[in-house]
mmCIF file of C-alpha atoms in Angstrom:
data_model
loop_
_atom_site.group_PDB
_atom_site.id
_atom_site.type_symbol
_atom_site.label_atom_id
_atom_site.label_comp_id
_atom_site.label_asym_id
_atom_site.label_seq_id
_atom_site.Cartn_x
_atom_site.Cartn_y
_atom_site.Cartn_z
ATOM 1 C CA GLN V 18 93.012 109.768 82.818
ATOM 2 C CA GLY V 19 91.797 106.457 81.478
ATOM 3 C CA CYS V 20 91.048 107.766 77.950
ATOM 4 C CA ALA V 21 93.532 106.764 75.268
ATOM 5 C CA GLN V 22 94.252 109.236 72.500
ATOM 6 C CA LYS V 23 93.971 108.019 68.955
ATOM 7 C CA TYR V 24 97.235 107.992 67.066
ATOM 8 C CA ILE V 25 98.702 106.745 63.801
ATOM 9 C CA VAL V 26 101.935 104.757 63.812
ATOM 10 C CA LYS V 27 104.172 106.077 61.039
ATOM 11 C CA ASN V 28 107.333 104.141 61.889
ATOM 12 C CA TYR V 29 106.691 100.612 63.114
ATOM 13 C CA PHE V 30 110.385 99.959 63.816
ATOM 14 C CA TYR V 31 110.567 102.731 66.431
ATOM 15 C CA TYR V 32 107.105 101.901 67.721
ATOM 16 C CA TYR V 33 107.864 98.247 68.505
ATOM 17 C CA LEU V 34 111.452 98.955 69.552
ATOM 18 C CA PHE V 35 110.421 101.440 72.216
ATOM 19 C CA LYS V 36 107.318 99.537 73.296
ATOM 20 C CA PHE V 37 109.597 96.554 73.880
ATOM 21 C CA SER V 38 112.190 98.760 75.585
ATOM 22 C CA ALA V 39 109.517 100.146 77.922
ATOM 23 C CA ALA V 40 108.689 96.566 78.957
ATOM 24 C CA LEU V 41 112.311 96.183 80.112
ATOM 25 C CA GLY V 42 111.433 98.434 83.051
ATOM 26 C CA GLU V 43 108.276 96.568 84.068
ATOM 27 C CA GLU V 44 107.275 93.472 86.035
ATOM 28 C CA ILE V 45 107.529 91.096 83.062
ATOM 29 C CA PHE V 46 111.259 91.835 82.853
ATOM 30 C CA TYR V 47 111.944 91.758 86.595
ATOM 31 C CA ILE V 48 110.138 88.456 87.091
ATOM 32 C CA THR V 49 112.141 86.782 84.308
ATOM 33 C CA PHE V 50 115.615 88.342 84.208
ATOM 34 C CA LEU V 51 116.367 88.593 87.937
ATOM 35 C CA PRO V 52 115.486 84.932 88.650
ATOM 36 C CA PHE V 53 117.350 83.887 85.483
ATOM 37 C CA THR V 54 120.588 85.353 86.862
ATOM 38 C CA TYR V 55 120.051 83.491 90.138
ATOM 39 C CA TRP V 56 119.362 80.137 88.483
ATOM 40 C CA ASN V 57 121.889 80.294 85.671
ATOM 41 C CA ILE V 58 124.640 82.865 86.192
ATOM 42 C CA ASP V 59 125.742 83.619 89.741
ATOM 43 C CA HIS V 60 124.098 83.822 93.160
ATOM 44 C CA SER V 61 126.214 86.737 94.357
ATOM 45 C CA VAL V 62 125.481 88.749 91.207
ATOM 46 C CA SER V 63 121.767 88.134 91.568
ATOM 47 C CA ARG V 64 121.773 89.060 95.272
ATOM 48 C CA ARG V 65 123.459 92.372 94.602
ATOM 49 C CA MET V 66 121.139 93.223 91.715
ATOM 50 C CA ILE V 67 117.997 92.448 93.708
ATOM 51 C CA ILE V 68 119.098 94.479 96.731
ATOM 52 C CA ILE V 69 120.155 97.456 94.586
ATOM 53 C CA TRP V 70 116.922 97.225 92.562
ATOM 54 C CA SER V 71 114.790 97.215 95.734
ATOM 55 C CA ILE V 72 116.548 100.218 97.272
ATOM 56 C CA VAL V 73 116.659 102.265 94.067
ATOM 57 C CA MET V 74 113.019 101.599 93.197
ATOM 58 C CA TYR V 75 111.777 102.429 96.689
ATOM 59 C CA ILE V 76 113.613 105.758 96.682
ATOM 60 C CA GLY V 77 112.357 106.521 93.182
ATOM 61 C CA GLN V 78 108.713 105.704 93.930
ATOM 62 C CA VAL V 79 108.680 107.695 97.163
ATOM 63 C CA SER V 80 110.420 110.631 95.466
ATOM 64 C CA LYS V 81 107.630 110.799 92.899
ATOM 65 C CA ASP V 82 104.940 111.169 95.526
ATOM 66 C CA ILE V 83 106.935 113.680 97.555
ATOM 67 C CA LEU V 84 107.946 115.921 94.634
ATOM 68 C CA LYS V 85 104.567 115.583 92.844
ATOM 69 C CA TRP V 86 105.882 116.748 89.486
ATOM 70 C CA PRO V 87 103.226 116.120 86.821
ATOM 71 C CA ARG V 88 103.787 114.002 83.752
ATOM 72 C CA PRO V 89 103.861 115.666 80.304
ATOM 73 C CA LEU V 90 100.561 117.282 79.331
ATOM 74 C CA SER V 91 98.448 115.372 76.858
ATOM 75 C CA PRO V 92 97.788 116.970 74.425
ATOM 76 C CA PRO V 93 100.184 117.990 72.950
ATOM 77 C CA VAL V 94 101.999 114.796 73.993
ATOM 78 C CA VAL V 95 100.447 111.511 72.878
ATOM 79 C CA LYS V 96 100.641 108.918 75.658
ATOM 80 C CA LEU V 97 100.949 105.293 74.633
ATOM 81 C CA GLU V 98 100.352 103.949 78.150
ATOM 82 C CA LEU V 99 97.470 104.394 80.562
ATOM 83 C CA ARG V 100 98.180 102.461 83.753
ATOM 84 C CA THR V 101 101.069 104.635 84.990
ATOM 85 C CA ASP V 102 99.454 107.901 83.907
ATOM 86 C CA ALA V 103 98.032 108.348 87.417
ATOM 87 C CA GLU V 104 101.568 108.489 88.816
ATOM 88 C CA TYR V 105 103.727 111.583 89.037
ATOM 89 C CA GLY V 106 106.660 111.943 86.686
ATOM 90 C CA MET V 107 109.860 112.932 88.446
ATOM 91 C CA PRO V 108 112.030 110.852 88.618
ATOM 92 C CA SER V 109 111.491 108.203 85.962
ATOM 93 C CA THR V 110 111.659 104.876 87.803
ATOM 94 C CA HIS V 111 112.060 103.101 84.461
ATOM 95 C CA ALA V 112 115.282 105.079 83.972
ATOM 96 C CA MET V 113 116.327 104.374 87.562
ATOM 97 C CA ALA V 114 115.707 100.639 87.318
ATOM 98 C CA ALA V 115 117.394 100.297 83.914
ATOM 99 C CA THR V 116 120.486 102.167 85.109
ATOM 100 C CA ALA V 117 120.628 100.250 88.395
ATOM 101 C CA ILE V 118 120.156 96.784 86.886
ATOM 102 C CA SER V 119 122.465 97.191 83.894
ATOM 103 C CA PHE V 120 125.364 98.840 85.722
ATOM 104 C CA SER V 121 125.070 96.743 88.897
ATOM 105 C CA PHE V 122 125.231 93.659 86.657
ATOM 106 C CA LEU V 123 128.328 95.085 84.974
ATOM 107 C CA THR V 124 130.123 95.957 88.213
ATOM 108 C CA ALA V 125 129.191 92.637 89.850
ATOM 109 C CA THR V 126 130.458 90.506 86.966
ATOM 110 C CA MET V 127 133.453 92.383 85.580
ATOM 111 C CA ASN V 128 135.863 90.928 88.167
ATOM 112 C CA GLN V 129 134.325 87.437 88.209
ATOM 113 C CA TYR V 130 133.984 86.602 84.521
ATOM 114 C CA GLU V 131 136.271 87.050 81.553
ATOM 115 C CA TYR V 132 134.734 89.332 78.955
ATOM 116 C CA PRO V 133 135.780 92.642 77.383
ATOM 117 C CA PHE V 134 134.926 95.416 79.830
ATOM 118 C CA GLU V 135 134.258 97.804 76.943
ATOM 119 C CA LEU V 136 131.663 95.402 75.559
ATOM 120 C CA GLY V 137 129.941 95.164 78.940
ATOM 121 C CA LEU V 138 129.989 98.944 79.317
ATOM 122 C CA VAL V 139 128.457 99.453 75.883
ATOM 123 C CA ALA V 140 125.781 96.828 76.590
ATOM 124 C CA ALA V 141 124.850 98.471 79.920
ATOM 125 C CA PHE V 142 124.739 101.894 78.287
ATOM 126 C CA VAL V 143 122.610 100.708 75.339
ATOM 127 C CA PHE V 144 120.196 98.861 77.622
ATOM 128 C CA SER V 145 119.654 101.852 79.913
ATOM 129 C CA MET V 146 119.457 104.284 76.979
ATOM 130 C CA LEU V 147 116.791 102.222 75.209
ATOM 131 C CA VAL V 148 114.635 102.181 78.334
ATOM 132 C CA CYS V 149 115.165 105.909 78.927
ATOM 133 C CA LEU V 150 114.317 106.811 75.322
ATOM 134 C CA SER V 151 111.226 104.595 75.450
ATOM 135 C CA ARG V 152 109.794 106.798 78.223
ATOM 136 C CA LEU V 153 110.120 109.832 75.940
ATOM 137 C CA TYR V 154 108.697 108.011 72.924
ATOM 138 C CA THR V 155 105.670 106.715 74.846
ATOM 139 C CA GLY V 156 105.012 110.223 76.179
ATOM 140 C CA MET V 157 105.234 109.224 79.825
ATOM 141 C CA HIS V 158 108.166 111.404 80.897
ATOM 142 C CA THR V 159 110.001 114.603 80.104
ATOM 143 C CA VAL V 160 113.722 114.683 79.320
ATOM 144 C CA LEU V 161 114.326 116.060 82.826
ATOM 145 C CA ASP V 162 112.427 113.144 84.407
ATOM 146 C CA VAL V 163 114.594 110.639 82.582
ATOM 147 C CA ILE V 164 117.910 112.406 83.210
ATOM 148 C CA GLY V 165 116.974 112.894 86.865
ATOM 149 C CA GLY V 166 116.114 109.212 87.272
ATOM 150 C CA ALA V 167 119.332 108.008 85.648
ATOM 151 C CA LEU V 168 121.474 110.415 87.699
ATOM 152 C CA ILE V 169 119.802 109.512 91.001
ATOM 153 C CA SER V 170 120.329 105.831 90.258
ATOM 154 C CA ALA V 171 123.977 106.405 89.326
ATOM 155 C CA VAL V 172 124.610 108.315 92.565
ATOM 156 C CA LEU V 173 122.941 105.585 94.637
ATOM 157 C CA LEU V 174 125.073 102.942 92.906
ATOM 158 C CA MET V 175 128.258 104.860 93.689
ATOM 159 C CA LEU V 176 127.225 105.311 97.322
ATOM 160 C CA LEU V 177 126.228 101.669 97.804
ATOM 161 C CA TYR V 178 129.076 100.040 95.881
ATOM 162 C CA PRO V 179 131.708 100.346 98.672
ATOM 163 C CA ALA V 180 129.279 98.632 101.079
ATOM 164 C CA TRP V 181 128.186 95.814 98.731
ATOM 165 C CA ASP V 182 130.298 93.095 100.324
ATOM 166 C CA MET V 183 129.405 94.125 103.870
ATOM 167 C CA ILE V 184 125.663 94.251 103.092
ATOM 168 C CA ASP V 185 125.838 90.898 101.307
ATOM 169 C CA HIS V 186 127.682 89.314 104.252
ATOM 170 C CA LEU V 187 125.129 90.618 106.763
ATOM 171 C CA LEU V 188 122.197 89.414 104.656
ATOM 172 C CA LEU V 189 123.656 85.919 104.527
ATOM 173 C CA THR V 190 124.898 85.540 108.103
ATOM 174 C CA SER V 191 123.013 87.823 110.495
ATOM 175 C CA PRO V 192 120.470 85.963 112.669
ATOM 176 C CA PHE V 193 118.263 89.058 112.472
ATOM 177 C CA CYS V 194 118.139 89.061 108.674
ATOM 178 C CA PRO V 195 114.802 87.196 108.212
ATOM 179 C CA LEU V 196 113.011 89.365 110.769
ATOM 180 C CA LEU V 197 114.390 92.659 109.480
ATOM 181 C CA SER V 198 113.829 91.623 105.857
ATOM 182 C CA ILE V 199 110.107 91.335 106.553
ATOM 183 C CA VAL V 200 109.503 94.020 109.195
ATOM 184 C CA VAL V 201 111.422 96.923 107.609
ATOM 185 C CA PRO V 202 109.754 96.689 104.161
ATOM 186 C CA LEU V 203 106.314 96.268 105.759
ATOM 187 C CA VAL V 204 106.823 99.377 107.891
ATOM 188 C CA LEU V 205 107.919 101.317 104.801
ATOM 189 C CA CYS V 206 104.871 100.125 102.840
ATOM 190 C CA TYR V 207 102.368 100.991 105.571
ATOM 191 C CA ASN V 208 103.957 104.430 105.991
ATOM 192 C CA TYR V 209 104.094 105.236 102.306
ATOM 193 C CA PRO V 210 103.384 108.939 101.478
ATOM 194 C CA LYS V 211 99.639 109.579 101.245
ATOM 195 C CA LEU V 212 98.097 111.128 98.145
ATOM 196 C CA ASP V 213 94.785 112.907 97.553
ATOM 197 C CA TYR V 214 93.826 110.296 94.951
ATOM 198 C CA TYR V 215 94.717 106.693 94.232
ATOM 199 C CA SER V 216 98.005 106.039 92.462
ATOM 200 C CA PRO V 217 99.564 102.629 91.678
ATOM 201 C CA THR V 218 102.898 103.748 93.171
ATOM 202 C CA ARG V 219 102.158 102.360 96.654
ATOM 203 C CA GLY V 220 101.058 99.024 95.227
ATOM 204 C CA ASP V 221 104.062 98.825 92.893
ATOM 205 C CA THR V 222 106.411 99.722 95.754
ATOM 206 C CA THR V 223 104.859 97.014 97.926
ATOM 207 C CA THR V 224 105.304 94.525 95.094
ATOM 208 C CA ILE V 225 109.002 95.392 94.753
ATOM 209 C CA LEU V 226 109.749 95.400 98.479
ATOM 210 C CA GLY V 227 107.778 92.195 98.960
ATOM 211 C CA ALA V 228 109.715 90.391 96.222
ATOM 212 C CA GLY V 229 112.990 91.687 97.647
ATOM 213 C CA ALA V 230 112.009 90.603 101.174
ATOM 214 C CA GLY V 231 111.079 87.080 100.111
ATOM 215 C CA ALA V 232 114.260 86.717 98.067
ATOM 216 C CA THR V 233 116.404 88.007 100.943
ATOM 217 C CA VAL V 234 114.903 85.487 103.362
ATOM 218 C CA GLY V 235 115.616 82.832 100.734
ATOM 219 C CA PHE V 236 119.245 83.948 100.427
ATOM 220 C CA TRP V 237 119.691 83.700 104.193
ATOM 221 C CA LEU V 238 117.986 80.323 104.438
ATOM 222 C CA ASN V 239 120.070 78.883 101.602
ATOM 223 C CA ASN V 240 123.271 80.051 103.238
ATOM 224 C CA GLN V 241 122.315 78.732 106.684
ATOM 225 C CA TYR V 242 121.413 75.299 105.417
ATOM 226 C CA ALA V 243 124.125 75.085 102.757
ATOM 227 C CA ALA V 244 121.783 74.799 99.795
ATOM 228 C CA PRO V 245 123.880 73.810 96.783
ATOM 229 C CA ALA V 246 124.888 76.586 94.415
ATOM 230 C CA TYR V 247 124.538 76.241 90.664
ATOM 231 C CA THR V 248 128.152 75.247 90.091
ATOM 232 C CA GLY V 249 127.808 72.440 87.557
ATOM 233 C CA GLU V 250 126.416 73.938 84.355
ATOM 234 C CA ASN V 251 126.283 77.629 85.081
ATOM 235 C CA LEU V 252 126.373 79.999 82.140
ATOM 236 C CA GLN V 253 130.000 81.142 82.033
ATOM 237 C CA LEU V 254 130.281 84.524 80.363
ATOM 238 C CA GLY V 255 133.860 83.934 79.268
ATOM 239 C CA ILE V 256 133.239 80.703 77.369
ATOM 240 C CA PRO V 257 133.397 81.393 73.610
ATOM 241 C CA LEU V 258 131.331 78.349 72.675
ATOM 242 C CA ILE V 259 128.170 77.414 74.549
ATOM 243 C CA THR V 260 127.504 73.701 74.223
ATOM 244 C CA SER V 261 124.071 72.374 73.392
ATOM 245 C CA LYS V 262 123.946 70.596 76.749
ATOM 246 C CA ILE V 263 124.419 73.847 78.641
ATOM 247 C CA VAL V 264 121.764 75.566 76.522
ATOM 248 C CA VAL V 265 119.276 72.780 77.250
ATOM 249 C CA VAL V 266 119.995 72.887 80.998
ATOM 250 C CA VAL V 267 119.742 76.688 81.112
ATOM 251 C CA LEU V 268 116.426 76.697 79.237
ATOM 252 C CA ALA V 269 115.066 73.853 81.352
ATOM 253 C CA ARG V 270 115.943 75.679 84.568
ATOM 254 C CA PHE V 271 114.374 78.857 83.255
ATOM 255 C CA PHE V 272 111.063 77.387 82.095
ATOM 256 C CA VAL V 273 110.659 75.181 85.151
ATOM 257 C CA GLY V 274 111.455 78.126 87.392
ATOM 258 C CA ILE V 275 109.164 80.579 85.632
ATOM 259 C CA PHE V 276 106.307 78.085 85.740
ATOM 260 C CA VAL V 277 106.731 77.678 89.507
ATOM 261 C CA VAL V 278 107.079 81.436 90.056
ATOM 262 C CA LEU V 279 103.946 82.287 88.040
ATOM 263 C CA LEU V 280 102.009 79.465 89.683
ATOM 264 C CA THR V 281 103.061 80.742 93.113
ATOM 265 C CA ARG V 282 101.974 84.254 92.241
ATOM 266 C CA GLN V 283 98.560 83.146 91.010
ATOM 267 C CA LEU V 284 97.885 80.793 93.932
ATOM 268 C CA MET V 285 99.014 83.240 96.612
ATOM 269 C CA LYS V 286 97.095 86.086 95.005
ATOM 270 C CA SER V 287 93.875 84.053 95.046
ATOM 271 C CA VAL V 288 94.370 82.762 98.593
ATOM 272 C CA VAL V 289 95.382 86.097 100.143
ATOM 273 C CA LEU V 290 92.663 88.078 98.356
ATOM 274 C CA GLY V 291 90.115 85.469 99.390
ATOM 275 C CA MET V 292 91.157 85.722 103.040
ATOM 276 C CA LEU V 293 91.190 89.523 102.990
ATOM 277 C CA GLY V 294 87.840 89.582 101.206
ATOM 278 C CA TYR V 295 86.385 87.387 103.935
ATOM 279 C CA ARG V 296 87.965 89.547 106.657
ATOM 280 C CA TYR V 297 86.855 92.911 105.256
ATOM 281 C CA LYS V 298 83.632 91.749 103.562
ATOM 282 C CA PHE V 299 84.255 92.572 99.903
ATOM 283 C CA PRO V 300 84.134 90.496 96.700
ATOM 284 C CA ILE V 301 87.508 89.630 95.152
ATOM 285 C CA GLY V 302 86.626 91.522 91.983
ATOM 286 C CA ASP V 303 86.009 94.808 93.849
ATOM 287 C CA LEU V 304 88.840 96.978 92.525
ATOM 288 C CA GLU V 305 88.143 99.879 94.900
ATOM 289 C CA ALA V 306 88.319 97.609 97.940
ATOM 290 C CA ARG V 307 91.608 96.132 96.734
ATOM 291 C CA ARG V 308 93.100 99.631 96.622
ATOM 292 C CA ARG V 309 92.523 100.245 100.328
ATOM 293 C CA LEU V 310 95.659 100.348 102.469
ATOM 294 C CA GLU V 311 94.599 97.484 104.744
ATOM 295 C CA VAL V 312 94.019 95.284 101.685
ATOM 296 C CA GLU V 313 96.572 96.370 99.093
ATOM 297 C CA VAL V 314 99.673 96.203 101.281
ATOM 298 C CA PRO V 315 99.194 92.714 102.794
ATOM 299 C CA TYR V 316 97.820 91.279 99.548
ATOM 300 C CA LYS V 317 100.739 92.444 97.411
ATOM 301 C CA PHE V 318 103.420 91.993 100.053
ATOM 302 C CA ILE V 319 102.482 88.407 100.906
ATOM 303 C CA THR V 320 101.959 87.467 97.262
ATOM 304 C CA TYR V 321 105.287 88.806 96.011
ATOM 305 C CA SER V 322 107.333 87.835 99.051
ATOM 306 C CA SER V 323 106.109 84.305 98.315
ATOM 307 C CA VAL V 324 107.270 84.774 94.721
ATOM 308 C CA GLY V 325 110.723 85.906 95.861
ATOM 309 C CA PHE V 326 111.005 83.048 98.351
ATOM 310 C CA SER V 327 109.823 80.518 95.769
ATOM 311 C CA ALA V 328 112.374 81.727 93.195
ATOM 312 C CA THR V 329 115.308 81.437 95.616
ATOM 313 C CA VAL V 330 114.370 78.344 97.655
ATOM 314 C CA ILE V 331 111.605 76.238 96.093
ATOM 315 C CA VAL V 332 112.804 76.454 92.492
ATOM 316 C CA PRO V 333 116.447 75.469 93.296
ATOM 317 C CA LEU V 334 115.177 72.469 95.261
ATOM 318 C CA LEU V 335 113.015 71.472 92.321
ATOM 319 C CA HIS V 336 115.955 71.911 89.951
ATOM 320 C CA LYS V 337 117.992 69.556 92.132
ATOM 321 C CA LEU V 338 115.151 67.035 92.237
ATOM 322 C CA LEU V 339 114.896 67.096 88.433
ATOM 323 C CA GLY V 340 118.658 66.709 87.985
ATOM 324 C CA LEU V 341 119.187 70.215 86.613
ATOM 325 C CA MET V 342 121.888 71.218 89.077
#
């Protein structure tokens, strides 16, 4: 672990295609695409995707550390990534997330927007397949890991789909939603399966649940106080011609929102780590200290719950202030 093998790239098209596809299952994609759907497409679609993503990813991460199936041996496999090498392999959470996000987006939009269902189905399939194949190309998973992840995600989607509307209604209207949205994920994070060595799975799970918790509180707060929805210049999937005005508004919302989200993440990370460092007497740059349960869980949960809350409450208010609604 931690030592990269030397390799020669013989086909740069496949290399960059699958390196890019692998990024579609990582934080850079989640922190851009999920907020984009909330700001520019549809609130209900975004809510469903975020909830499904949180549930699917939690189950996938926990399953890895319960099953403890190793990743492909290297050699003979050449691994193009190092950070996730400390994690177990089965199931592939990249495959789970790609399947969950693409097909939940399809099922949430197919009855609300006018577009060819076959086209949406092909797009969802291609997206999930690219991410799945990227995990084989980068040497991080076996075929069984990827198939297992995609199948688990598909089963979870089928089980959750009949309850989508009920869950969405409860999240928006229940007076207990804010409390449960914070307490339940925190309990799950603090009771994450213990391993004999450090793995980033607990930290990644805390990041996901924290972002989902903050966003869920934001959904509830917006509904309670009738925050305006993006009804004026939303991206309508059935419109054949997107006007330049809509493009400008969409891009403005996106870049303003991403700036606020990234700023929130950086500020909260510095503040929370500083407070925890003072409390537990360690320098902020001490990586080993930051991996301890009493540090990692609150640091990541508070940071990313702030990100989720900022994306769903602060950014829309700023959009309204700037006349982007």
